[in-house]
C-alpha cells in the first residue's frame, strides 16, 4: 500500500495519458481537444461520445501521402476503411487524396454514398458474395482484390454477364512472421487469406488471371498482420514480394504493374508500445523498394500500402461520464462509466490496453489505482485495469485515448445499449458525423 502511494506521488501530472494532436490542458485544468474543452463537448454532444481530432486525422493522412512517395517510384496510399468508416470519414479520406479499401457490401455502400470516386475503391474479402461482386462491378469500382483461385471464376462470369472488364490484384501470403497478437495475425501458412506464394499452383493461377479477357491482372497484394512495430517485418515482406514478382516473371513471362503491401503499422496505445517513426520509415520503405526493383531489373512497378489503424487511432478519444465508484470487499477500486464493451470491445476481445484520464481534473495528481468498468451485464466489461487517477467522483468525465480504430467499427448493441455519436472537432467547433443511436433505432428492424 505504502509503495503504491509513493509510486503514485512520483508520477507527474499529465504523465499518465499521452496527449496527441490538439489535445492539451487548458488554463482551468480541463482536457481540450480541437480547441473545445471536454466540459463543453459533454454539454453540446453528451456522453459516451467518440471524438475525432480532425486536424490530427488530416495531418496523419498527409503524413502518409507526403512521405510514401518518391520521384522514381509510383505509389498510392489506400485507407483501410474497416478501422473506422462512416460517410464523413469517407469524404475526408477523399479530400485528403487517399484511395479507400472496403471488405463488404456495407463498407462499399457507405463509401459510394459518400460519392467516393469509384475508380479509387479497392474491394477485398475472402468470401465475397455474388451480390457484393455484382455491386462492385455495377458501380465500376477500380480494383477487385481476388482472394483465391475459386473466386476468379466467380468474378469473371459476373463480368462476362455484364460485358465488362475490371482491374484485379491477387492476394498472396508471403509467409512473413509478424510479431503481433495471435488473433490479428493474418500471415502464417494456414491463414484463411490469399494463396501461398510457396504453392506450385501460384504460377498457374497467375497465368489464368493474365490470360483472362475480363480481368486486367495488375499484380499481387499481401498484408502481413496488424499492430506491428518491427520495421524489418515490413521491409522483409516488401522484398519478398518483389522477389516473388521476379520469380513469377521468370517462370511465366508475366510482368506485373502493381504490388499492394497492405497495412498493419503499429501505433501507441500505452507506453508498452514502440511505434516506428512513420515519416522516416515510409521514406526508407520507398528507397529499399526502389533499390530492390532496380537490382532485379523489374522497372516501374507501382507500390501501394493500406494503413487503417495508423491513420485514425490516435485522433480518436472516447469521452464517458463517471456514474459511480465502488471499493469492493476485496479492495478493488472501480470507476463505472456510461459506456464500455459495447463501444470498445477490444480489451475484452484482445486484452488490448488503453490510457485514460479524468478530463476535468488534468492538474490533479493521481492518488488511486482504478479499474474502469462499463455498464454491460458481464464481468469482462473492463476497459482499463490499474489506471492511476486522481480521486474520481460522480459526474467526472473520463477520457480514453487512441480509440479511433476498431472501436466505432466494432461496436455492438449488447444489452441494447445505443451506440454513441461520432463528432469531428476542429478549431473550437464540433460537427456530428454520426448521430447518437436512439431506442427507436434499436427496435427499427424488430417486427411488432
Ligand atoms: N489491409 C488488409 C487486407 C487488412 O486485412 C487490414 C486489417 C488492413 C489493411 C489494415 O490494417 P491496419 O493498418 O489497420 O493494422 N480488429 C483488429 C484489427 C484487425 C485488422 C484486420 N485487417 C483490432 O481491433 O486490432
GROMACS .gro file of C-alpha atoms and ligand atoms in nm:
model
  473
    1UNK     CA    1   0.000   0.000   0.000
    2UNK     CA    2   0.278   0.240   0.102
    3UNK     CA    3   0.478   0.154  -0.212
    4UNK     CA    4   0.178   0.227  -0.434
    5UNK     CA    5   0.131   0.560  -0.257
    6UNK     CA    6   0.494   0.667  -0.315
    7UNK     CA    7   0.490   0.546  -0.674
    8UNK     CA    8   0.177   0.744  -0.750
    9UNK     CA    9   0.331   1.056  -0.600
   10UNK     CA   10   0.634   1.027  -0.824
   11UNK     CA   11   0.411   1.041  -1.133
   12UNK     CA   12   0.380   1.398  -1.255
   13UNK     CA   13   0.050   1.549  -1.360
   14UNK     CA   14  -0.043   1.459  -1.716
   15UNK     CA   15   0.216   1.181  -1.742
   16UNK     CA   16  -0.039   0.907  -1.714
   17UNK     CA   17  -0.202   0.969  -2.051
   18UNK     CA   18  -0.014   1.071  -2.362
   19UNK     CA   19  -0.171   1.373  -2.529
   20UNK     CA   20  -0.194   1.360  -2.909
   21UNK     CA   21  -0.255   1.620  -3.178
   22UNK     CA   22  -0.451   1.920  -3.049
   23UNK     CA   23  -0.509   1.771  -2.703
   24UNK     CA   24  -0.394   1.999  -2.423
   25UNK     CA   25  -0.478   2.101  -2.070
   26UNK     CA   26  -0.647   2.441  -2.066
   27UNK     CA   27  -0.600   2.710  -1.801
   28UNK     CA   28  -0.884   2.564  -1.593
   29UNK     CA   29  -0.717   2.221  -1.583
   30UNK     CA   30  -0.964   2.070  -1.831
   31UNK     CA   31  -0.874   1.849  -2.125
   32UNK     CA   32  -0.921   2.025  -2.456
   33UNK     CA   33  -0.949   1.858  -2.797
   34UNK     CA   34  -0.967   2.054  -3.122
   35UNK     CA   35  -0.993   2.375  -2.921
   36UNK     CA   36  -1.303   2.262  -2.725
   37UNK     CA   37  -1.296   2.176  -2.357
   38UNK     CA   38  -1.422   1.836  -2.250
   39UNK     CA   39  -1.693   2.008  -2.043
   40UNK     CA   40  -1.823   2.199  -2.346
   41UNK     CA   41  -1.803   1.885  -2.558
   42UNK     CA   42  -2.009   1.698  -2.299
   43UNK     CA   43  -2.262   1.984  -2.278
   44UNK     CA   44  -2.310   2.001  -2.654
   45UNK     CA   45  -2.292   1.636  -2.756
   46UNK     CA   46  -2.343   1.424  -2.443
   47UNK     CA   47  -2.163   1.105  -2.338
   48UNK     CA   48  -2.048   0.846  -2.416
   49UNK     CA   49  -1.902   1.007  -2.723
   50UNK     CA   50  -1.650   0.919  -2.993
   51UNK     CA   51  -1.442   1.233  -3.053
   52UNK     CA   52  -1.218   1.272  -3.356
   53UNK     CA   53  -0.946   1.536  -3.359
   54UNK     CA   54  -1.000   1.637  -3.720
   55UNK     CA   55  -0.671   1.826  -3.753
   56UNK     CA   56  -0.468   1.530  -3.631
   57UNK     CA   57  -0.661   1.298  -3.863
   58UNK     CA   58  -0.595   1.521  -4.165
   59UNK     CA   59  -0.230   1.569  -4.065
   60UNK     CA   60  -0.187   1.192  -4.042
   61UNK     CA   61  -0.341   1.138  -4.386
   62UNK     CA   62  -0.098   1.398  -4.521
   63UNK     CA   63   0.195   1.237  -4.342
   64UNK     CA   64   0.127   0.916  -4.534
   65UNK     CA   65   0.067   1.081  -4.872
   66UNK     CA   66   0.372   1.310  -4.840
   67UNK     CA   67   0.617   1.050  -4.716
   68UNK     CA   68   0.516   0.739  -4.903
   69UNK     CA   69   0.630   0.887  -5.228
   70UNK     CA   70   0.945   0.928  -5.426
   71UNK     CA   71   1.032   1.084  -5.763
   72UNK     CA   72   1.136   0.750  -5.904
   73UNK     CA   73   0.853   0.531  -5.772
   74UNK     CA   74   0.479   0.525  -5.844
   75UNK     CA   75   0.298   0.498  -5.510
   76UNK     CA   76  -0.057   0.506  -5.372
   77UNK     CA   77  -0.194   0.523  -5.017
   78UNK     CA   78  -0.523   0.341  -4.961
   79UNK     CA   79  -0.714   0.389  -4.634
   80UNK     CA   80  -0.832   0.055  -4.490
   81UNK     CA   81  -1.184   0.162  -4.402
   82UNK     CA   82  -1.257  -0.130  -4.169
   83UNK     CA   83  -1.068   0.066  -3.898
   84UNK     CA   84  -1.332   0.342  -3.888
   85UNK     CA   85  -1.591   0.421  -4.152
   86UNK     CA   86  -1.889   0.645  -4.198
   87UNK     CA   87  -1.984   0.889  -4.470
   88UNK     CA   88  -1.798   1.178  -4.303
   89UNK     CA   89  -1.480   0.974  -4.282
   90UNK     CA   90  -1.502   0.858  -4.644
   91UNK     CA   91  -1.544   1.222  -4.756
   92UNK     CA   92  -1.245   1.332  -4.552
   93UNK     CA   93  -1.029   1.048  -4.689
   94UNK     CA   94  -1.121   1.158  -5.042
   95UNK     CA   95  -1.046   1.523  -4.965
   96UNK     CA   96  -0.703   1.416  -4.841
   97UNK     CA   97  -0.637   1.231  -5.169
   98UNK     CA   98  -0.616   0.877  -5.040
   99UNK     CA   99  -0.783   0.582  -5.206
  100UNK     CA  100  -1.001   0.352  -4.995
  101UNK     CA  101  -1.041  -0.021  -4.939
  102UNK     CA  102  -1.363  -0.195  -4.848
  103UNK     CA  103  -1.423  -0.556  -4.747
  104UNK     CA  104  -1.800  -0.587  -4.764
  105UNK     CA  105  -2.111  -0.466  -4.940
  106UNK     CA  106  -2.184  -0.247  -4.636
  107UNK     CA  107  -1.848  -0.072  -4.649
  108UNK     CA  108  -1.883  -0.034  -5.026
  109UNK     CA  109  -2.234   0.109  -4.989
  110UNK     CA  110  -2.109   0.365  -4.735
  111UNK     CA  111  -1.822   0.491  -4.949
  112UNK     CA  112  -2.043   0.509  -5.259
  113UNK     CA  113  -2.299   0.713  -5.062
  114UNK     CA  114  -2.010   0.948  -4.976
  115UNK     CA  115  -1.952   0.992  -5.352
  116UNK     CA  116  -1.607   0.842  -5.323
  117UNK     CA  117  -1.463   0.820  -5.676
  118UNK     CA  118  -1.528   0.455  -5.768
  119UNK     CA  119  -1.200   0.419  -5.955
  120UNK     CA  120  -1.018   0.477  -5.623
  121UNK     CA  121  -1.203   0.194  -5.442
  122UNK     CA  122  -1.036  -0.143  -5.376
  123UNK     CA  123  -1.262  -0.435  -5.284
  124UNK     CA  124  -1.129  -0.707  -5.053
  125UNK     CA  125  -1.285  -1.012  -4.891
  126UNK     CA  126  -1.212  -1.384  -4.868
  127UNK     CA  127  -1.575  -1.475  -4.937
  128UNK     CA  128  -1.738  -1.205  -5.145
  129UNK     CA  129  -2.099  -1.290  -5.217
  130UNK     CA  130  -2.243  -1.281  -5.568
  131UNK     CA  131  -2.438  -0.967  -5.465
  132UNK     CA  132  -2.120  -0.796  -5.344
  133UNK     CA  133  -1.936  -0.882  -5.664
  134UNK     CA  134  -2.229  -0.750  -5.871
  135UNK     CA  135  -2.245  -0.433  -5.665
  136UNK     CA  136  -1.872  -0.370  -5.718
  137UNK     CA  137  -1.900  -0.427  -6.092
  138UNK     CA  138  -2.223  -0.228  -6.137
  139UNK     CA  139  -2.062   0.068  -5.961
  140UNK     CA  140  -1.742   0.045  -6.168
  141UNK     CA  141  -1.507   0.023  -5.872
  142UNK     CA  142  -1.138   0.046  -5.959
  143UNK     CA  143  -0.989  -0.280  -5.837
  144UNK     CA  144  -1.106  -0.612  -5.702
  145UNK     CA  145  -0.858  -0.797  -5.483
  146UNK     CA  146  -0.914  -1.163  -5.564
  147UNK     CA  147  -0.859  -1.385  -5.261
  148UNK     CA  148  -0.836  -1.730  -5.415
  149UNK     CA  149  -0.850  -1.949  -5.722
  150UNK     CA  150  -1.224  -2.022  -5.691
  151UNK     CA  151  -1.307  -1.656  -5.682
  152UNK     CA  152  -1.151  -1.593  -6.024
  153UNK     CA  153  -1.431  -1.778  -6.198
  154UNK     CA  154  -1.698  -1.603  -5.991
  155UNK     CA  155  -1.573  -1.256  -6.078
  156UNK     CA  156  -1.507  -1.350  -6.441
  157UNK     CA  157  -1.856  -1.485  -6.501
  158UNK     CA  158  -2.017  -1.182  -6.334
  159UNK     CA  159  -1.812  -0.956  -6.563
  160UNK     CA  160  -1.898  -1.172  -6.863
  161UNK     CA  161  -2.271  -1.141  -6.797
  162UNK     CA  162  -2.239  -0.761  -6.778
  163UNK     CA  163  -1.993  -0.743  -7.067
  164UNK     CA  164  -1.743  -0.552  -6.854
  165UNK     CA  165  -1.375  -0.567  -6.756
  166UNK     CA  166  -1.211  -0.497  -6.423
  167UNK     CA  167  -0.861  -0.447  -6.278
  168UNK     CA  168  -0.770  -0.717  -6.029
  169UNK     CA  169  -0.495  -0.798  -5.782
  170UNK     CA  170  -0.438  -1.143  -5.639
  171UNK     CA  171  -0.397  -1.163  -5.261
  172UNK     CA  172  -0.100  -1.382  -5.173
  173UNK     CA  173   0.051  -1.499  -4.850
  174UNK     CA  174   0.428  -1.440  -4.837
  175UNK     CA  175   0.462  -1.630  -4.506
  176UNK     CA  176   0.635  -1.347  -4.321
  177UNK     CA  177   0.603  -1.381  -3.947
  178UNK     CA  178   0.500  -1.057  -3.780
  179UNK     CA  179   0.506  -1.019  -3.403
  180UNK     CA  180   0.159  -0.925  -3.300
  181UNK     CA  181  -0.142  -1.057  -3.118
  182UNK     CA  182  -0.230  -1.406  -3.239
  183UNK     CA  183  -0.591  -1.316  -3.328
  184UNK     CA  184  -0.489  -1.038  -3.561
  185UNK     CA  185  -0.201  -1.211  -3.729
  186UNK     CA  186  -0.308  -1.278  -4.083
  187UNK     CA  187   0.002  -1.423  -4.240
  188UNK     CA  188   0.100  -1.772  -4.147
  189UNK     CA  189   0.087  -2.073  -4.373
  190UNK     CA  190  -0.262  -2.161  -4.254
  191UNK     CA  191  -0.410  -1.815  -4.287
  192UNK     CA  192  -0.755  -1.803  -4.443
  193UNK     CA  193  -0.641  -1.513  -4.659
  194UNK     CA  194  -0.483  -1.535  -5.003
  195UNK     CA  195  -0.293  -1.804  -5.190
  196UNK     CA  196   0.052  -1.903  -5.065
  197UNK     CA  197   0.348  -1.789  -5.274
  198UNK     CA  198   0.504  -2.125  -5.190
  199UNK     CA  199   0.236  -2.336  -5.359
  200UNK     CA  200   0.320  -2.470  -5.705
  201UNK     CA  201  -0.029  -2.362  -5.811
  202UNK     CA  202   0.059  -1.997  -5.784
  203UNK     CA  203   0.210  -1.981  -6.136
  204UNK     CA  204  -0.098  -2.140  -6.291
  205UNK     CA  205  -0.324  -1.904  -6.101
  206UNK     CA  206  -0.118  -1.611  -6.229
  207UNK     CA  207  -0.144  -1.746  -6.586
  208UNK     CA  208  -0.522  -1.785  -6.558
  209UNK     CA  209  -0.553  -1.425  -6.439
  210UNK     CA  210  -0.320  -1.296  -6.704
  211UNK     CA  211  -0.498  -1.474  -6.989
  212UNK     CA  212  -0.847  -1.368  -6.885
  213UNK     CA  213  -1.033  -1.145  -7.131
  214UNK     CA  214  -1.238  -0.995  -6.849
  215UNK     CA  215  -0.976  -0.940  -6.580
  216UNK     CA  216  -0.692  -0.692  -6.615
  217UNK     CA  217  -0.437  -0.864  -6.396
  218UNK     CA  218  -0.245  -0.583  -6.226
  219UNK     CA  219  -0.037  -0.771  -5.969
  220UNK     CA  220  -0.029  -0.901  -5.614
  221UNK     CA  221  -0.147  -0.799  -5.270
  222UNK     CA  222  -0.028  -0.907  -4.925
  223UNK     CA  223  -0.099  -0.800  -4.568
  224UNK     CA  224   0.129  -0.942  -4.301
  225UNK     CA  225  -0.073  -0.853  -3.992
  226UNK     CA  226  -0.182  -0.563  -3.777
  227UNK     CA  227  -0.031  -0.351  -3.497
  228UNK     CA  228   0.325  -0.447  -3.598
  229UNK     CA  229   0.618  -0.244  -3.468
  230UNK     CA  230   0.912  -0.407  -3.644
  231UNK     CA  231   1.024  -0.207  -3.947
  232UNK     CA  232   1.211  -0.512  -4.065
  233UNK     CA  233   0.892  -0.719  -4.093
  234UNK     CA  234   0.755  -0.471  -4.347
  235UNK     CA  235   1.085  -0.437  -4.531
  236UNK     CA  236   1.125  -0.815  -4.549
  237UNK     CA  237   0.768  -0.856  -4.674
  238UNK     CA  238   0.824  -0.589  -4.941
  239UNK     CA  239   1.148  -0.750  -5.057
  240UNK     CA  240   0.992  -1.098  -5.053
  241UNK     CA  241   0.703  -0.971  -5.265
  242UNK     CA  242   0.945  -0.820  -5.516
  243UNK     CA  243   1.145  -1.146  -5.528
  244UNK     CA  244   0.815  -1.321  -5.585
  245UNK     CA  245   0.723  -1.084  -5.871
  246UNK     CA  246   1.059  -1.165  -6.030
  247UNK     CA  247   1.007  -1.536  -5.981
  248UNK     CA  248   0.663  -1.516  -6.148
  249UNK     CA  249   0.813  -1.317  -6.433
  250UNK     CA  250   1.091  -1.571  -6.483
  251UNK     CA  251   0.858  -1.872  -6.471
  252UNK     CA  252   0.559  -1.734  -6.662
  253UNK     CA  253   0.679  -1.427  -6.852
  254UNK     CA  254   0.414  -1.214  -6.675
  255UNK     CA  255   0.531  -0.863  -6.579
  256UNK     CA  256   0.308  -0.715  -6.313
  257UNK     CA  257   0.213  -0.348  -6.283
  258UNK     CA  258   0.140  -0.318  -5.909
  259UNK     CA  259   0.225  -0.458  -5.568
  260UNK     CA  260   0.000  -0.380  -5.272
  261UNK     CA  261   0.179  -0.436  -4.941
  262UNK     CA  262  -0.123  -0.396  -4.709
  263UNK     CA  263  -0.129  -0.210  -4.377
  264UNK     CA  264  -0.051  -0.302  -4.019
  265UNK     CA  265   0.175  -0.019  -3.896
  266UNK     CA  266   0.174  -0.032  -3.515
  267UNK     CA  267   0.066   0.266  -3.308
  268UNK     CA  268   0.088   0.392  -2.949
  269UNK     CA  269  -0.187   0.280  -2.713
  270UNK     CA  270   0.021   0.274  -2.394
  271UNK     CA  271   0.384   0.317  -2.303
  272UNK     CA  272   0.441  -0.053  -2.370
  273UNK     CA  273   0.406   0.024  -2.742
  274UNK     CA  274   0.701   0.137  -2.950
  275UNK     CA  275   0.568   0.272  -3.278
  276UNK     CA  276   0.805   0.345  -3.564
  277UNK     CA  277   0.889   0.695  -3.677
  278UNK     CA  278   0.644   0.675  -3.966
  279UNK     CA  279   0.790   0.958  -4.174
  280UNK     CA  280   1.136   0.805  -4.175
  281UNK     CA  281   1.006   0.454  -4.215
  282UNK     CA  282   0.786   0.534  -4.517
  283UNK     CA  283   1.074   0.712  -4.687
  284UNK     CA  284   1.304   0.420  -4.612
  285UNK     CA  285   1.047   0.174  -4.745
  286UNK     CA  286   1.033   0.362  -5.077
  287UNK     CA  287   1.414   0.362  -5.103
  288UNK     CA  288   1.454  -0.008  -5.024
  289UNK     CA  289   1.183  -0.095  -5.274
  290UNK     CA  290   1.341   0.118  -5.549
  291UNK     CA  291   1.680  -0.042  -5.485
  292UNK     CA  292   1.538  -0.393  -5.499
  293UNK     CA  293   1.334  -0.323  -5.815
  294UNK     CA  294   1.649  -0.190  -5.981
  295UNK     CA  295   1.858  -0.488  -5.869
  296UNK     CA  296   1.610  -0.729  -6.021
  297UNK     CA  297   1.550  -0.507  -6.324
  298UNK     CA  298   1.177  -0.503  -6.264
  299UNK     CA  299   1.135  -0.142  -6.374
  300UNK     CA  300   0.828   0.059  -6.297
  301UNK     CA  301   0.615  -0.141  -6.053
  302UNK     CA  302   0.364   0.070  -5.862
  303UNK     CA  303   0.364   0.019  -5.483
  304UNK     CA  304   0.051   0.055  -5.273
  305UNK     CA  305   0.001   0.050  -4.896
  306UNK     CA  306  -0.322   0.015  -4.696
  307UNK     CA  307  -0.296   0.171  -4.350
  308UNK     CA  308  -0.609   0.170  -4.132
  309UNK     CA  309  -0.528   0.191  -3.761
  310UNK     CA  310  -0.226   0.420  -3.806
  311UNK     CA  311  -0.444   0.678  -3.989
  312UNK     CA  312  -0.723   0.714  -3.734
  313UNK     CA  313  -0.625   0.563  -3.397
  314UNK     CA  314  -0.454   0.846  -3.215
  315UNK     CA  315  -0.706   1.100  -3.345
  316UNK     CA  316  -0.985   0.921  -3.159
  317UNK     CA  317  -1.081   0.969  -2.794
  318UNK     CA  318  -1.388   0.834  -2.616
  319UNK     CA  319  -1.544   1.056  -2.353
  320UNK     CA  320  -1.750   0.895  -2.076
  321UNK     CA  321  -1.927   1.024  -1.769
  322UNK     CA  322  -1.845   0.859  -1.441
  323UNK     CA  323  -2.170   0.739  -1.289
  324UNK     CA  324  -2.030   0.581  -0.977
  325UNK     CA  325  -1.734   0.436  -0.790
  326UNK     CA  326  -1.712   0.128  -0.573
  327UNK     CA  327  -1.448  -0.019  -0.345
  328UNK     CA  328  -1.505  -0.392  -0.327
  329UNK     CA  329  -1.475  -0.607  -0.016
  330UNK     CA  330  -1.159  -0.744  -0.178
  331UNK     CA  331  -1.012  -0.394  -0.205
  332UNK     CA  332  -1.057  -0.317  -0.574
  333UNK     CA  333  -1.140   0.042  -0.668
  334UNK     CA  334  -1.390   0.059  -0.953
  335UNK     CA  335  -1.497   0.351  -1.167
  336UNK     CA  336  -1.825   0.289  -1.352
  337UNK     CA  337  -1.860   0.463  -1.688
  338UNK     CA  338  -2.166   0.516  -1.904
  339UNK     CA  339  -2.024   0.307  -2.192
  340UNK     CA  340  -1.796   0.004  -2.203
  341UNK     CA  341  -1.751  -0.311  -2.412
  342UNK     CA  342  -2.034  -0.209  -2.645
  343UNK     CA  343  -1.840   0.092  -2.772
  344UNK     CA  344  -1.495  -0.062  -2.717
  345UNK     CA  345  -1.481  -0.442  -2.737
  346UNK     CA  346  -1.103  -0.453  -2.785
  347UNK     CA  347  -0.996  -0.503  -2.419
  348UNK     CA  348  -1.237  -0.798  -2.383
  349UNK     CA  349  -1.150  -0.941  -2.725
  350UNK     CA  350  -0.774  -0.889  -2.748
  351UNK     CA  351  -0.673  -0.789  -2.394
  352UNK     CA  352  -0.598  -0.451  -2.553
  353UNK     CA  353  -0.466  -0.179  -2.324
  354UNK     CA  354  -0.560   0.188  -2.319
  355UNK     CA  355  -0.465   0.503  -2.133
  356UNK     CA  356  -0.722   0.729  -1.972
  357UNK     CA  357  -0.753   1.043  -1.766
  358UNK     CA  358  -1.015   1.236  -1.569
  359UNK     CA  359  -1.070   1.511  -1.823
  360UNK     CA  360  -1.188   1.770  -1.568
  361UNK     CA  361  -0.902   1.700  -1.324
  362UNK     CA  362  -0.599   1.723  -1.551
  363UNK     CA  363  -0.387   1.911  -1.299
  364UNK     CA  364  -0.456   1.684  -1.005
  365UNK     CA  365  -0.204   1.421  -0.906
  366UNK     CA  366  -0.304   1.057  -0.922
  367UNK     CA  367  -0.391   0.907  -0.588
  368UNK     CA  368  -0.580   0.586  -0.671
  369UNK     CA  369  -0.541   0.279  -0.888
  370UNK     CA  370  -0.875   0.228  -1.058
  371UNK     CA  371  -1.038  -0.043  -1.265
  372UNK     CA  372  -1.258   0.117  -1.530
  373UNK     CA  373  -1.573  -0.092  -1.577
  374UNK     CA  374  -1.853  -0.044  -1.825
  375UNK     CA  375  -2.225  -0.087  -1.772
  376UNK     CA  376  -2.275  -0.419  -1.951
  377UNK     CA  377  -2.402  -0.725  -1.770
  378UNK     CA  378  -2.070  -0.903  -1.797
  379UNK     CA  379  -1.770  -0.917  -1.564
  380UNK     CA  380  -1.532  -0.893  -1.860
  381UNK     CA  381  -1.665  -0.547  -1.939
  382UNK     CA  382  -1.349  -0.373  -1.828
  383UNK     CA  383  -1.191  -0.101  -2.038
  384UNK     CA  384  -0.875  -0.031  -1.836
  385UNK     CA  385  -0.716  -0.208  -1.541
  386UNK     CA  386  -0.496  -0.042  -1.278
  387UNK     CA  387  -0.534   0.310  -1.409
  388UNK     CA  388  -0.372   0.572  -1.190
  389UNK     CA  389  -0.602   0.869  -1.146
  390UNK     CA  390  -0.691   1.141  -0.901
  391UNK     CA  391  -0.990   1.062  -0.682
  392UNK     CA  392  -1.293   1.007  -0.906
  393UNK     CA  393  -1.634   1.150  -0.823
  394UNK     CA  394  -1.977   1.102  -0.973
  395UNK     CA  395  -2.016   1.337  -1.270
  396UNK     CA  396  -1.645   1.348  -1.357
  397UNK     CA  397  -1.553   1.287  -1.720
  398UNK     CA  398  -1.323   1.003  -1.818
  399UNK     CA  399  -1.135   1.035  -2.147
  400UNK     CA  400  -0.985   0.721  -2.302
  401UNK     CA  401  -0.731   0.800  -2.573
  402UNK     CA  402  -0.644   0.625  -2.900
  403UNK     CA  403  -0.988   0.480  -2.957
  404UNK     CA  404  -1.012   0.587  -3.322
  405UNK     CA  405  -0.954   0.248  -3.482
  406UNK     CA  406  -1.164  -0.065  -3.442
  407UNK     CA  407  -1.380   0.086  -3.167
  408UNK     CA  408  -1.669   0.251  -3.352
  409UNK     CA  409  -1.631  -0.001  -3.636
  410UNK     CA  410  -1.653  -0.297  -3.398
  411UNK     CA  411  -1.911  -0.153  -3.161
  412UNK     CA  412  -2.222  -0.355  -3.074
  413UNK     CA  413  -2.561  -0.301  -2.915
  414UNK     CA  414  -2.503  -0.565  -2.646
  415UNK     CA  415  -2.759  -0.519  -2.366
  416UNK     CA  416  -2.945  -0.297  -2.615
  417UNK     CA  417  -2.725  -0.004  -2.531
  418UNK     CA  418  -2.740   0.255  -2.813
  419UNK     CA  419  -2.410   0.331  -2.985
  420UNK     CA  420  -2.253   0.673  -2.912
  421UNK     CA  421  -2.243   0.962  -3.156
  422UNK     CA  422  -1.926   1.044  -3.351
  423UNK     CA  423  -1.813   1.406  -3.350
  424UNK     CA  424  -1.529   1.560  -3.553
  425UNK     CA  425  -1.383   1.859  -3.367
  426UNK     CA  426  -1.164   2.128  -3.519
  427UNK     CA  427  -1.087   2.495  -3.445
  428UNK     CA  428  -1.314   2.505  -3.142
  429UNK     CA  429  -1.617   2.359  -3.320
  430UNK     CA  430  -1.764   2.013  -3.333
  431UNK     CA  431  -1.975   1.860  -3.609
  432UNK     CA  432  -2.176   1.545  -3.567
  433UNK     CA  433  -2.069   1.288  -3.823
  434UNK     CA  434  -2.276   1.001  -3.685
  435UNK     CA  435  -2.584   1.068  -3.469
  436UNK     CA  436  -2.626   0.902  -3.131
  437UNK     CA  437  -2.847   0.595  -3.164
  438UNK     CA  438  -3.191   0.612  -3.009
  439UNK     CA  439  -3.405   0.338  -2.857
  440UNK     CA  440  -3.614   0.355  -3.173
  441UNK     CA  441  -3.303   0.278  -3.377
  442UNK     CA  442  -3.261  -0.033  -3.165
  443UNK     CA  443  -3.604  -0.173  -3.249
  444UNK     CA  444  -3.607  -0.047  -3.610
  445UNK     CA  445  -3.592  -0.395  -3.758
  446UNK     CA  446  -3.794  -0.573  -3.490
  447UNK     CA  447  -4.127  -0.693  -3.617
  448UNK     CA  448  -4.407  -0.564  -3.395
  449LIG     N1  449  -0.538  -0.439  -4.545
  449LIG     C1  450  -0.591  -0.559  -4.517
  449LIG     C2  451  -0.608  -0.656  -4.623
  449LIG     C3  452  -0.629  -0.591  -4.386
  449LIG     O1  453  -0.678  -0.711  -4.359
  449LIG     C4  454  -0.612  -0.494  -4.283
  449LIG     C5  455  -0.655  -0.523  -4.145
  449LIG     C6  456  -0.559  -0.369  -4.317
  449LIG     C7  457  -0.523  -0.345  -4.449
  449LIG     C8  458  -0.541  -0.259  -4.217
  449LIG     O2  459  -0.456  -0.294  -4.112
  449LIG     P1  460  -0.419  -0.182  -4.002
  449LIG     O3  461  -0.333  -0.078  -4.072
  449LIG     O4  462  -0.544  -0.123  -3.954
  449LIG     O5  463  -0.346  -0.257  -3.897
  449LIG     N2  464  -0.989  -0.576  -3.526
  449LIG     C9  465  -0.846  -0.583  -3.503
  449LIG    C10  466  -0.766  -0.548  -3.628
  449LIG    C11  467  -0.799  -0.636  -3.746
  449LIG    C12  468  -0.722  -0.595  -3.870
  449LIG    C13  469  -0.768  -0.671  -3.988
  449LIG     N3  470  -0.709  -0.633  -4.111
  449LIG    C14  471  -0.811  -0.491  -3.388
  449LIG     O6  472  -0.900  -0.429  -3.330
  449LIG     O7  473  -0.696  -0.480  -3.350
   0.00000   0.00000   0.00000
